[in-house]
């Protein structure tokens, strides 16, 4: 007699076997009949009552109507097979979006590489699977990992047309579906809710405010990133993203949000001087605007998180720190205005190292940029970070530990000084949020932004014979300009502008351009070995 009699079934032996062992007179065909009926629904298989053995004491009768539980049955007509896993600990049961998966209604990213088409109900990344659980065997996996990696690397090396992105090439060489927007996970994936760190929380806050931008024209196409400014669709990005670095003034722009919505977009205005642009998504509503931080309060060592679409991989999150502040860089730009029309505030290129190519490049989404053709340069103030910034991060967000915007990603450094070798080496640059906010506000209001003009030609003091300090050496003052009106003269060495240290001519030009036309500024300079300050009302760069 079972020790558990009266509390639970004696054992889990199938009813047909129990009946056969308990009653020798049971029809020998019963086990076969029971086995045949096993795949049917539980309510359709009521096992025959087992003949009780002769116990020493009367057994406790089971409750009326109680039957031995049957194992779950497979759907009628389906082969007995293991179902595909429906999620891991902490995940919803429904299908989730993975890196590179297309948003609902778009061709799956993997289809570009010859994978089987997604089954119905699996193309929407955020909705749970409804209806009966499918138990058919999963399709055989395609061995595409090596091929995909090779395509991306090869595309980065051989793409020739402007905007022919590494991921774009990889996905379209084998696709019959035409061009589809770059895609990615629609949410921040959290598999273990018991182990969520600060970066996860920041990413969950920021990702909805970052979009992926695809620009295309007759000369080619490329991808970049953007940051949402308003709920009705104003987005900030880089000029070189929406103009393909000056190759097109009327590129077709498509924008994909983090939740998979796709919008046409129009250019509101561009600012090639600081490589910023504002676009407007057509008929957009309900977007999540980014929150701005005060970039002037940053410290070296503060946490940074970069969010964007490197190589078209939307919603990518990387982390780092503020590596340096008060940094300025000079970048070749085909979209830059002709500097010969406004020679003031320029630096003498002969005083720089002409044999050295600038190591700074726009982080183009196509992997290889066309900056070797650029004849103009821009000088911009930046935040330096070691958060991974790669081609395609241009226009994306750099945020602080509170998830607030501290910069717009714009450029990366290359160890080899060649755009073809560009990629993350731990030296990336973002335009400070204070500058971004001023310029974008002016573009939204007026269609263009203004920039300050000092009215002087300057050199890097370190290259001027006889100087003993670094700074911006004033080589010439323009009559009637802001510098002349403030009393600055040839031979003065500017060492700070509005409190920001100036170590060379690029620093001074970048800081002057960051200020609005007509704004007041404080200039610190050294004359005859003595440090002085003077207030200047800036002119306007035309």
Short mmCIF file of C-alpha atoms in Angstrom, two decimals:
data_model
loop_
_atom_site.label_atom_id
_atom_site.label_comp_id
_atom_site.label_asym_id
_atom_site.label_seq_id
_atom_site.Cartn_x
_atom_site.Cartn_y
_atom_site.Cartn_z
CA UNK A 1 0.00 0.00 0.00
CA UNK A 2 1.32 3.45 -0.83
CA UNK A 3 2.55 5.68 1.98
CA UNK A 4 0.89 8.62 0.21
CA UNK A 5 -2.51 7.06 -0.21
CA UNK A 6 -5.29 9.59 0.22
CA UNK A 7 -2.92 12.58 -0.42
CA UNK A 8 -1.90 12.17 -4.07
CA UNK A 9 -2.01 9.48 -6.78
CA UNK A 10 -0.04 6.38 -5.92
CA UNK A 11 2.34 6.77 -8.85
CA UNK A 12 2.55 8.18 -12.37
CA UNK A 13 2.18 4.83 -14.11
CA UNK A 14 -0.21 5.23 -17.04
CA UNK A 15 -3.72 4.12 -16.33
CA UNK A 16 -3.68 1.37 -18.89
CA UNK A 17 -0.63 -0.24 -17.32
CA UNK A 18 -2.12 -0.02 -13.81
CA UNK A 19 -5.30 -1.62 -15.01
CA UNK A 20 -3.47 -4.41 -16.73
CA UNK A 21 -1.35 -5.21 -13.69
CA UNK A 22 -4.23 -4.91 -11.21
CA UNK A 23 -6.75 -7.04 -13.13
CA UNK A 24 -5.49 -10.04 -15.10
CA UNK A 25 -8.85 -10.31 -16.78
CA UNK A 26 -8.53 -6.90 -18.45
CA UNK A 27 -8.82 -7.08 -22.21
CA UNK A 28 -5.34 -7.34 -23.75
CA UNK A 29 -6.26 -4.76 -26.37
CA UNK A 30 -6.73 -2.01 -23.75
CA UNK A 31 -3.04 -0.89 -23.65
CA UNK A 32 -2.96 -0.60 -27.40
CA UNK A 33 -6.16 1.40 -27.44
CA UNK A 34 -4.92 3.68 -24.70
CA UNK A 35 -1.64 4.23 -26.50
CA UNK A 36 -3.48 5.15 -29.64
CA UNK A 37 -5.64 7.67 -27.81
CA UNK A 38 -2.73 9.30 -25.93
CA UNK A 39 -2.09 12.15 -28.42
CA UNK A 40 -5.70 13.33 -28.14
CA UNK A 41 -6.82 16.17 -25.88
CA UNK A 42 -6.91 15.37 -22.14
CA UNK A 43 -10.70 15.45 -21.94
CA UNK A 44 -10.95 12.86 -24.71
CA UNK A 45 -8.89 10.21 -22.86
CA UNK A 46 -10.60 8.95 -19.71
CA UNK A 47 -8.59 5.92 -18.57
CA UNK A 48 -10.47 2.80 -17.41
CA UNK A 49 -10.84 2.46 -13.69
CA UNK A 50 -8.14 0.31 -12.11
CA UNK A 51 -9.20 -2.77 -10.18
CA UNK A 52 -8.11 -2.26 -6.57
CA UNK A 53 -5.73 -4.70 -5.01
CA UNK A 54 -6.82 -6.46 -1.85
CA UNK A 55 -5.40 -4.21 0.88
CA UNK A 56 -4.96 -4.94 4.54
CA UNK A 57 -7.24 -2.01 5.28
CA UNK A 58 -9.87 -0.42 3.05
CA UNK A 59 -8.33 2.21 0.77
CA UNK A 60 -9.44 5.80 0.85
CA UNK A 61 -11.64 6.46 -2.16
CA UNK A 62 -10.55 9.29 -4.47
CA UNK A 63 -12.80 12.30 -4.96
CA UNK A 64 -15.70 11.84 -7.29
CA UNK A 65 -14.81 12.50 -10.91
CA UNK A 66 -11.04 12.47 -10.26
CA UNK A 67 -8.88 11.05 -13.04
CA UNK A 68 -5.15 10.58 -13.39
CA UNK A 69 -3.70 13.67 -15.10
CA UNK A 70 -2.58 13.02 -18.64
CA UNK A 71 0.46 14.61 -20.20
CA UNK A 72 -0.25 17.63 -22.47
CA UNK A 73 -1.29 16.51 -25.90
CA UNK A 74 0.03 17.87 -29.17
CA UNK A 75 -2.35 19.64 -31.53
CA UNK A 76 -4.29 17.33 -33.80
CA UNK A 77 -2.37 16.43 -36.92
CA UNK A 78 0.97 17.74 -35.65
CA UNK A 79 4.04 15.59 -35.39
CA UNK A 80 5.33 14.89 -31.90
CA UNK A 81 8.33 17.18 -31.64
CA UNK A 82 9.92 19.54 -29.18
CA UNK A 83 8.63 23.11 -29.43
CA UNK A 84 11.06 25.96 -29.99
CA UNK A 85 12.05 27.81 -26.81
CA UNK A 86 9.71 30.74 -26.25
CA UNK A 87 12.03 32.87 -24.11
CA UNK A 88 14.51 32.78 -21.31
CA UNK A 89 14.25 33.89 -17.72
CA UNK A 90 12.94 37.42 -17.59
CA UNK A 91 11.93 37.54 -21.25
CA UNK A 92 8.37 37.82 -22.57
CA UNK A 93 7.02 34.74 -24.28
CA UNK A 94 6.57 36.47 -27.61
CA UNK A 95 9.22 36.89 -30.31
CA UNK A 96 11.74 39.61 -29.54
CA UNK A 97 13.68 41.92 -31.81
CA UNK A 98 17.35 41.11 -32.27
CA UNK A 99 20.16 43.23 -33.71
CA UNK A 100 19.55 43.71 -37.39
CA UNK A 101 15.91 42.49 -37.31
CA UNK A 102 13.62 44.62 -39.44
CA UNK A 103 10.63 46.43 -37.92
CA UNK A 104 7.10 45.13 -38.37
CA UNK A 105 6.04 45.06 -41.99
CA UNK A 106 9.59 45.20 -43.40
CA UNK A 107 11.59 42.42 -44.96
CA UNK A 108 13.65 40.63 -42.31
CA UNK A 109 17.28 41.70 -42.20
CA UNK A 110 18.43 38.10 -42.40
CA UNK A 111 16.51 37.60 -45.66
CA UNK A 112 19.14 39.66 -47.38
CA UNK A 113 21.61 36.86 -46.76
CA UNK A 114 19.43 34.04 -48.00
CA UNK A 115 17.76 33.01 -44.76
CA UNK A 116 14.27 31.59 -44.79
CA UNK A 117 11.44 34.11 -44.66
CA UNK A 118 9.96 34.69 -41.24
CA UNK A 119 6.82 32.75 -40.36
CA UNK A 120 3.59 34.67 -39.81
CA UNK A 121 3.46 36.29 -36.40
CA UNK A 122 7.26 36.56 -36.06
CA UNK A 123 7.90 39.84 -37.86
CA UNK A 124 6.50 42.19 -35.21
CA UNK A 125 9.23 42.63 -32.60
CA UNK A 126 7.20 43.86 -29.65
CA UNK A 127 3.89 41.96 -29.75
CA UNK A 128 3.43 38.58 -28.04
CA UNK A 129 2.74 35.53 -30.15
CA UNK A 130 -0.97 34.70 -30.15
CA UNK A 131 -2.84 31.48 -30.87
CA UNK A 132 -1.57 27.94 -30.51
CA UNK A 133 2.09 27.31 -29.87
CA UNK A 134 3.79 26.06 -32.99
CA UNK A 135 5.50 22.72 -32.53
CA UNK A 136 6.81 22.15 -36.01
CA UNK A 137 10.60 21.73 -36.17
CA UNK A 138 12.54 24.98 -36.59
CA UNK A 139 14.20 25.50 -39.97
CA UNK A 140 17.83 24.55 -40.26
CA UNK A 141 20.12 27.44 -39.34
CA UNK A 142 22.06 29.09 -42.11
CA UNK A 143 25.79 29.45 -41.58
CA UNK A 144 25.93 33.14 -42.46
CA UNK A 145 28.01 34.64 -39.66
CA UNK A 146 31.34 34.43 -41.48
CA UNK A 147 29.81 35.69 -44.73
CA UNK A 148 28.17 38.72 -43.04
CA UNK A 149 31.35 39.71 -41.22
CA UNK A 150 33.32 39.40 -44.44
CA UNK A 151 30.83 41.51 -46.36
CA UNK A 152 30.96 44.33 -43.85
CA UNK A 153 34.75 44.40 -43.81
CA UNK A 154 35.00 44.18 -47.58
CA UNK A 155 32.42 46.91 -48.11
CA UNK A 156 34.31 49.22 -45.80
CA UNK A 157 37.40 48.73 -47.94
CA UNK A 158 36.02 48.81 -51.47
CA UNK A 159 32.91 51.01 -51.50
CA UNK A 160 33.43 53.70 -54.08
CA UNK A 161 30.19 55.63 -54.52
CA UNK A 162 29.36 58.16 -51.86
CA UNK A 163 27.05 56.70 -49.27
CA UNK A 164 27.46 53.05 -50.30
CA UNK A 165 27.45 51.79 -46.74
CA UNK A 166 29.16 48.68 -45.45
CA UNK A 167 25.96 47.22 -44.09
CA UNK A 168 23.96 48.58 -47.02
CA UNK A 169 26.18 46.69 -49.46
CA UNK A 170 26.16 43.55 -47.36
CA UNK A 171 22.37 43.45 -47.20
CA UNK A 172 21.63 44.34 -50.80
CA UNK A 173 24.06 42.16 -52.72
CA UNK A 174 21.76 39.23 -52.05
CA UNK A 175 18.40 40.96 -51.68
CA UNK A 176 15.60 41.09 -54.20
CA UNK A 177 13.47 43.32 -52.01
CA UNK A 178 15.08 46.65 -52.90
CA UNK A 179 16.35 49.17 -50.39
CA UNK A 180 14.90 48.87 -46.92
CA UNK A 181 15.57 51.15 -43.96
CA UNK A 182 18.29 50.14 -41.56
CA UNK A 183 16.78 48.24 -38.68
CA UNK A 184 17.56 47.07 -35.20
CA UNK A 185 16.12 46.16 -31.85
CA UNK A 186 13.03 48.21 -31.10
CA UNK A 187 13.62 48.20 -27.36
CA UNK A 188 16.48 47.81 -24.92
CA UNK A 189 16.69 44.08 -24.27
CA UNK A 190 16.68 43.07 -20.60
CA UNK A 191 16.99 39.33 -19.98
CA UNK A 192 17.60 39.48 -16.23
CA UNK A 193 15.49 42.06 -14.44
CA UNK A 194 17.30 41.27 -11.19
CA UNK A 195 20.61 42.52 -12.61
CA UNK A 196 19.91 45.82 -14.36
CA UNK A 197 22.75 48.34 -14.16
CA UNK A 198 22.87 52.10 -14.62
CA UNK A 199 23.82 51.89 -18.29
CA UNK A 200 20.76 49.76 -18.99
CA UNK A 201 18.52 52.35 -17.37
CA UNK A 202 20.18 55.19 -19.29
CA UNK A 203 19.85 53.32 -22.57
CA UNK A 204 16.15 52.64 -21.93
CA UNK A 205 15.66 56.37 -21.46
CA UNK A 206 17.74 57.59 -24.41
CA UNK A 207 17.16 55.02 -27.18
CA UNK A 208 13.59 56.26 -27.94
CA UNK A 209 15.08 59.71 -28.64
CA UNK A 210 17.62 58.51 -31.23
CA UNK A 211 16.76 57.73 -34.86
CA UNK A 212 18.50 56.16 -37.85
CA UNK A 213 18.77 58.31 -40.97
CA UNK A 214 19.20 57.12 -44.55
CA UNK A 215 20.06 59.72 -47.18
CA UNK A 216 20.18 58.85 -50.86
CA UNK A 217 20.76 60.67 -54.12
CA UNK A 218 21.96 59.91 -57.62
CA UNK A 219 25.54 59.94 -56.35
CA UNK A 220 24.93 57.28 -53.72
CA UNK A 221 23.49 56.80 -50.27
CA UNK A 222 24.57 56.62 -46.67
CA UNK A 223 23.33 56.17 -43.14
CA UNK A 224 23.73 58.19 -40.00
CA UNK A 225 21.98 58.97 -36.75
CA UNK A 226 19.84 61.75 -35.36
CA UNK A 227 18.43 62.99 -32.06
CA UNK A 228 14.79 63.96 -31.52
CA UNK A 229 14.30 67.58 -30.44
CA UNK A 230 10.49 67.82 -30.39
CA UNK A 231 7.58 65.42 -30.19
CA UNK A 232 6.32 66.56 -33.62
CA UNK A 233 9.46 65.53 -35.47
CA UNK A 234 12.30 68.06 -35.39
CA UNK A 235 15.56 66.09 -35.37
CA UNK A 236 19.18 67.26 -35.14
CA UNK A 237 21.93 65.50 -37.07
CA UNK A 238 25.09 66.42 -38.98
CA UNK A 239 25.25 68.35 -42.22
CA UNK A 240 27.52 65.72 -43.72
CA UNK A 241 24.84 63.07 -43.06
CA UNK A 242 21.98 64.76 -44.91
CA UNK A 243 24.13 66.18 -47.74
CA UNK A 244 26.41 63.14 -48.18
CA UNK A 245 29.27 65.48 -47.27
CA UNK A 246 28.20 68.14 -49.70
CA UNK A 247 27.60 65.76 -52.61
CA UNK A 248 23.86 66.49 -52.68
CA UNK A 249 21.71 69.41 -51.65
CA UNK A 250 18.43 67.58 -52.20
CA UNK A 251 19.00 64.04 -50.97
CA UNK A 252 15.98 61.87 -50.25
CA UNK A 253 15.84 61.31 -46.50
CA UNK A 254 14.12 58.45 -44.67
CA UNK A 255 14.12 58.17 -40.90
CA UNK A 256 13.50 55.07 -38.79
CA UNK A 257 12.60 55.53 -35.12
CA UNK A 258 13.64 53.14 -32.37
CA UNK A 259 10.19 51.53 -32.32
CA UNK A 260 10.25 50.76 -36.05
CA UNK A 261 8.23 53.62 -37.51
CA UNK A 262 9.53 55.01 -40.81
CA UNK A 263 9.08 58.64 -41.91
CA UNK A 264 10.01 60.78 -44.86
CA UNK A 265 11.94 63.84 -43.76
CA UNK A 266 12.68 67.31 -45.08
CA UNK A 267 15.72 69.47 -44.40
CA UNK A 268 14.82 72.52 -42.31
CA UNK A 269 18.32 73.98 -42.48
CA UNK A 270 21.99 73.07 -42.47
CA UNK A 271 24.95 74.67 -40.77
CA UNK A 272 28.14 73.54 -42.52
CA UNK A 273 30.29 75.78 -40.31
CA UNK A 274 29.61 73.55 -37.31
CA UNK A 275 28.40 70.51 -39.27
CA UNK A 276 24.92 70.54 -37.74
CA UNK A 277 21.55 70.22 -39.47
CA UNK A 278 17.88 70.04 -38.52
CA UNK A 279 15.38 67.88 -40.38
CA UNK A 280 11.61 67.58 -39.90
CA UNK A 281 9.83 64.23 -40.01
CA UNK A 282 6.66 64.42 -42.10
CA UNK A 283 3.42 63.89 -40.13
CA UNK A 284 5.27 62.72 -37.04
CA UNK A 285 3.76 62.86 -33.58
CA UNK A 286 4.30 61.29 -30.21
CA UNK A 287 8.10 61.21 -30.46
CA UNK A 288 10.30 61.33 -27.36
CA UNK A 289 12.46 64.49 -27.24
CA UNK A 290 15.94 64.29 -25.72
CA UNK A 291 16.68 66.21 -22.52
CA UNK A 292 19.60 68.66 -22.70
CA UNK A 293 22.36 68.88 -20.09
CA UNK A 294 24.69 71.84 -19.51
CA UNK A 295 27.89 70.77 -21.27
CA UNK A 296 29.83 73.59 -19.62
CA UNK A 297 29.55 71.74 -16.29
CA UNK A 298 31.23 68.54 -17.48
CA UNK A 299 34.35 67.17 -15.86
CA UNK A 300 37.04 64.97 -17.35
CA UNK A 301 36.24 61.44 -16.21
CA UNK A 302 32.45 61.85 -16.25
CA UNK A 303 30.54 58.88 -17.61
CA UNK A 304 29.46 59.02 -21.27
CA UNK A 305 27.09 56.84 -23.28
CA UNK A 306 26.97 57.01 -27.08
CA UNK A 307 23.76 55.96 -28.84
CA UNK A 308 23.38 55.70 -32.60
CA UNK A 309 23.55 53.47 -35.66
CA UNK A 310 27.16 52.52 -36.41
CA UNK A 311 27.29 50.73 -39.77
CA UNK A 312 23.50 50.98 -39.85
CA UNK A 313 23.09 48.93 -36.65
CA UNK A 314 20.32 50.94 -35.02
CA UNK A 315 20.00 51.53 -31.27
CA UNK A 316 23.62 50.61 -30.52
CA UNK A 317 24.81 51.68 -27.06
CA UNK A 318 28.46 52.11 -26.05
CA UNK A 319 30.01 53.52 -22.90
CA UNK A 320 33.06 55.50 -21.89
CA UNK A 321 34.17 58.67 -20.16
CA UNK A 322 34.88 62.29 -20.99
CA UNK A 323 38.51 61.98 -22.08
CA UNK A 324 39.18 65.70 -22.62
CA UNK A 325 37.40 69.04 -22.62
CA UNK A 326 38.14 72.37 -24.32
CA UNK A 327 39.33 70.41 -27.34
CA UNK A 328 39.11 71.75 -30.92
CA UNK A 329 39.63 69.88 -34.18
CA UNK A 330 39.96 70.80 -37.83
CA UNK A 331 38.14 68.53 -40.30
CA UNK A 332 38.03 68.43 -44.07
CA UNK A 333 34.52 69.05 -45.31
CA UNK A 334 33.17 69.25 -48.84
CA UNK A 335 30.08 70.99 -47.45
CA UNK A 336 32.10 73.77 -45.79
CA UNK A 337 31.67 77.33 -47.10
CA UNK A 338 34.43 78.81 -49.24
CA UNK A 339 36.92 80.29 -46.78
CA UNK A 340 38.45 82.54 -49.44
CA UNK A 341 35.32 84.67 -49.28
CA UNK A 342 35.94 85.40 -45.59
CA UNK A 343 39.70 85.38 -44.88
CA UNK A 344 39.41 86.85 -41.40
CA UNK A 345 39.79 84.60 -38.37
CA UNK A 346 41.70 82.15 -40.55
CA UNK A 347 44.99 80.53 -39.73
CA UNK A 348 47.96 80.44 -42.06
CA UNK A 349 48.20 76.87 -43.32
CA UNK A 350 51.90 77.35 -43.98
CA UNK A 351 52.40 77.72 -40.24
CA UNK A 352 50.84 74.31 -39.58
CA UNK A 353 52.57 71.06 -40.45
CA UNK A 354 51.59 70.85 -44.11
CA UNK A 355 53.14 67.42 -44.55
CA UNK A 356 50.80 65.92 -41.97
CA UNK A 357 47.26 65.02 -42.98
CA UNK A 358 44.64 65.72 -40.34
CA UNK A 359 43.87 62.55 -38.35
CA UNK A 360 40.26 63.61 -37.79
CA UNK A 361 37.41 62.41 -40.00
CA UNK A 362 33.64 62.44 -40.10
CA UNK A 363 32.30 59.06 -38.98
CA UNK A 364 30.50 58.27 -42.23
CA UNK A 365 27.92 55.50 -42.24
CA UNK A 366 29.29 54.01 -45.44
CA UNK A 367 32.55 52.96 -43.81
CA UNK A 368 34.75 54.80 -46.31
CA UNK A 369 34.43 58.52 -46.81
CA UNK A 370 35.24 60.82 -49.66
CA UNK A 371 37.10 63.46 -47.69
CA UNK A 372 40.19 63.18 -49.86
CA UNK A 373 38.25 65.30 -52.36
CA UNK A 374 37.49 68.07 -49.86
CA UNK A 375 39.30 71.35 -50.32
CA UNK A 376 37.87 73.21 -47.31
CA UNK A 377 38.06 72.59 -43.58
CA UNK A 378 35.95 73.53 -40.58
CA UNK A 379 37.17 74.14 -37.05
CA UNK A 380 34.86 73.07 -34.25
CA UNK A 381 34.97 72.79 -30.46
CA UNK A 382 34.37 69.24 -29.26
CA UNK A 383 34.13 66.91 -26.30
CA UNK A 384 36.60 64.04 -26.57
CA UNK A 385 35.37 60.63 -25.42
CA UNK A 386 36.57 57.04 -25.50
CA UNK A 387 33.02 55.68 -25.89
CA UNK A 388 33.09 53.66 -29.11
CA UNK A 389 32.05 55.88 -32.04
CA UNK A 390 32.15 54.27 -35.46
CA UNK A 391 31.04 55.11 -39.01
CA UNK A 392 27.30 55.75 -38.82
CA UNK A 393 27.31 57.25 -35.32
CA UNK A 394 27.37 60.73 -36.89
CA UNK A 395 24.48 62.80 -35.57
CA UNK A 396 23.82 60.41 -32.69
CA UNK A 397 23.65 61.23 -29.01
CA UNK A 398 26.36 61.43 -26.39
CA UNK A 399 24.67 61.52 -22.99
CA UNK A 400 25.73 61.74 -19.36
CA UNK A 401 24.99 59.52 -16.37
CA UNK A 402 21.48 61.02 -16.15
CA UNK A 403 20.67 60.23 -19.78
CA UNK A 404 20.77 63.90 -20.78
CA UNK A 405 22.38 65.14 -23.98
CA UNK A 406 25.91 66.47 -23.64
CA UNK A 407 26.93 66.26 -27.30
CA UNK A 408 26.17 65.27 -30.88
CA UNK A 409 28.66 62.74 -32.23
CA UNK A 410 30.51 64.12 -35.23
CA UNK A 411 33.97 62.70 -35.85
CA UNK A 412 36.57 60.07 -35.03
CA UNK A 413 40.33 59.95 -35.11
CA UNK A 414 42.31 57.56 -37.28
CA UNK A 415 45.66 56.23 -36.13
CA UNK A 416 46.85 55.98 -39.72
CA UNK A 417 45.69 59.42 -40.83
CA UNK A 418 43.65 57.84 -43.63
CA UNK A 419 39.90 57.87 -43.95
CA UNK A 420 39.99 54.36 -45.36
CA UNK A 421 41.35 53.12 -42.03
CA UNK A 422 38.90 55.05 -39.88
CA UNK A 423 37.12 53.26 -37.09
CA UNK A 424 36.97 53.28 -33.34
CA UNK A 425 40.37 53.62 -31.69
CA UNK A 426 38.98 55.13 -28.51
CA UNK A 427 39.19 58.74 -29.72
CA UNK A 428 35.81 60.15 -30.68
CA UNK A 429 34.41 63.68 -30.75
CA UNK A 430 31.04 65.28 -30.05
CA UNK A 431 29.80 68.84 -30.49
CA UNK A 432 28.91 70.18 -26.99
CA UNK A 433 25.19 70.37 -26.25
CA UNK A 434 25.33 74.09 -25.39
CA UNK A 435 26.50 74.83 -28.94
CA UNK A 436 24.01 72.34 -30.41
CA UNK A 437 21.08 73.93 -28.60
CA UNK A 438 21.92 77.46 -29.75
CA UNK A 439 22.42 76.48 -33.38
CA UNK A 440 19.37 74.22 -33.64
CA UNK A 441 17.12 76.83 -32.01
CA UNK A 442 18.23 79.36 -34.63
CA UNK A 443 17.77 76.90 -37.51
CA UNK A 444 14.23 76.00 -36.39
CA UNK A 445 13.33 79.65 -35.95
CA UNK A 446 15.09 81.17 -38.98
CA UNK A 447 16.27 78.31 -41.20
CA UNK A 448 19.93 79.17 -40.55
CA UNK A 449 22.34 79.82 -37.69
CA UNK A 450 24.74 82.70 -37.15
CA UNK A 451 28.40 82.58 -36.15
CA UNK A 452 30.74 85.09 -34.60
CA UNK A 453 33.56 86.86 -36.43
CA UNK A 454 36.59 88.34 -34.66
CA UNK A 455 38.04 90.14 -37.67
CA UNK A 456 41.65 88.96 -37.43
CA UNK A 457 44.04 86.54 -39.09
CA UNK A 458 45.68 84.31 -36.52
CA UNK A 459 48.51 81.79 -36.37
CA UNK A 460 49.43 79.14 -33.86
CA UNK A 461 51.89 80.91 -31.57
CA UNK A 462 54.04 77.79 -31.24
CA UNK A 463 55.04 78.15 -34.93
CA UNK A 464 55.89 81.83 -34.71
CA UNK A 465 59.56 82.59 -34.21
CA UNK A 466 60.37 84.35 -30.97
CA UNK A 467 57.24 83.34 -29.04
CA UNK A 468 57.57 81.63 -25.68
CA UNK A 469 53.97 80.60 -24.97
CA UNK A 470 51.19 78.76 -26.75
CA UNK A 471 48.06 80.52 -27.96
CA UNK A 472 46.64 82.20 -31.07
CA UNK A 473 49.04 84.81 -32.45
CA UNK A 474 47.28 87.76 -34.08
CA UNK A 475 49.04 88.28 -37.39
CA UNK A 476 46.68 90.87 -38.82
CA UNK A 477 43.70 92.89 -37.63
CA UNK A 478 40.96 93.87 -40.07
CA UNK A 479 40.02 97.55 -40.04
CA UNK A 480 36.59 98.09 -38.56
CA UNK A 481 36.38 94.52 -37.29
CA UNK A 482 35.58 93.36 -33.78
CA UNK A 483 39.23 92.85 -32.83
CA UNK A 484 40.24 96.32 -34.01
CA UNK A 485 37.30 97.94 -32.22
CA UNK A 486 38.35 96.20 -28.98
CA UNK A 487 41.96 97.38 -29.29
CA UNK A 488 43.61 94.07 -30.16
CA UNK A 489 46.73 94.44 -32.31
CA UNK A 490 49.24 92.47 -34.35
CA UNK A 491 51.56 90.50 -32.06
CA UNK A 492 49.01 89.91 -29.31
CA UNK A 493 48.71 86.25 -28.27
CA UNK A 494 45.21 85.18 -27.31
CA UNK A 495 45.28 82.61 -24.49
CA UNK A 496 41.57 82.34 -23.61
CA UNK A 497 38.16 83.11 -25.09
CA UNK A 498 35.16 83.38 -22.76
CA UNK A 499 37.21 81.56 -20.16
CA UNK A 500 38.05 78.60 -22.43
CA UNK A 501 41.81 78.03 -22.85
CA UNK A 502 43.23 78.77 -26.31
CA UNK A 503 46.39 76.88 -27.25
CA UNK A 504 46.51 77.50 -31.02
CA UNK A 505 44.71 79.17 -33.92
CA UNK A 506 42.22 76.27 -34.28
CA UNK A 507 41.06 76.73 -30.68
CA UNK A 508 40.37 80.43 -31.16
CA UNK A 509 38.56 80.03 -34.47
CA UNK A 510 36.41 77.20 -33.11
CA UNK A 511 35.38 79.20 -30.04
CA UNK A 512 34.60 82.33 -32.04
CA UNK A 513 32.45 80.32 -34.47
CA UNK A 514 30.62 78.64 -31.58
CA UNK A 515 29.39 82.03 -30.40
CA UNK A 516 26.43 83.79 -32.01
CA UNK A 517 26.93 86.80 -34.24
CA UNK A 518 26.65 90.04 -32.29
CA UNK A 519 27.28 88.36 -28.95
CA UNK A 520 29.69 89.75 -26.38
CA UNK A 521 32.84 87.84 -25.47
CA UNK A 522 35.81 88.21 -23.18
CA UNK A 523 39.25 87.77 -24.73
CA UNK A 524 42.33 87.09 -22.63
CA UNK A 525 45.63 87.89 -24.35
CA UNK A 526 49.31 88.49 -23.65
CA UNK A 527 51.06 91.68 -24.83
CA UNK A 528 54.67 92.45 -23.96
CA UNK A 529 54.67 89.64 -21.42
CA UNK A 530 51.61 90.92 -19.55
CA UNK A 531 48.22 89.20 -19.44
CA UNK A 532 45.22 91.41 -20.19
CA UNK A 533 41.50 90.99 -20.86
CA UNK A 534 39.18 92.89 -23.15
CA UNK A 535 35.48 92.67 -24.01
CA UNK A 536 34.62 92.18 -27.66
CA UNK A 537 31.33 92.41 -29.58
CA UNK A 538 31.64 89.84 -32.34
CA UNK A 539 30.79 90.51 -35.95
CA UNK A 540 28.90 88.07 -38.17
CA UNK A 541 30.42 85.41 -40.37
CA UNK A 542 28.91 85.69 -43.84
#
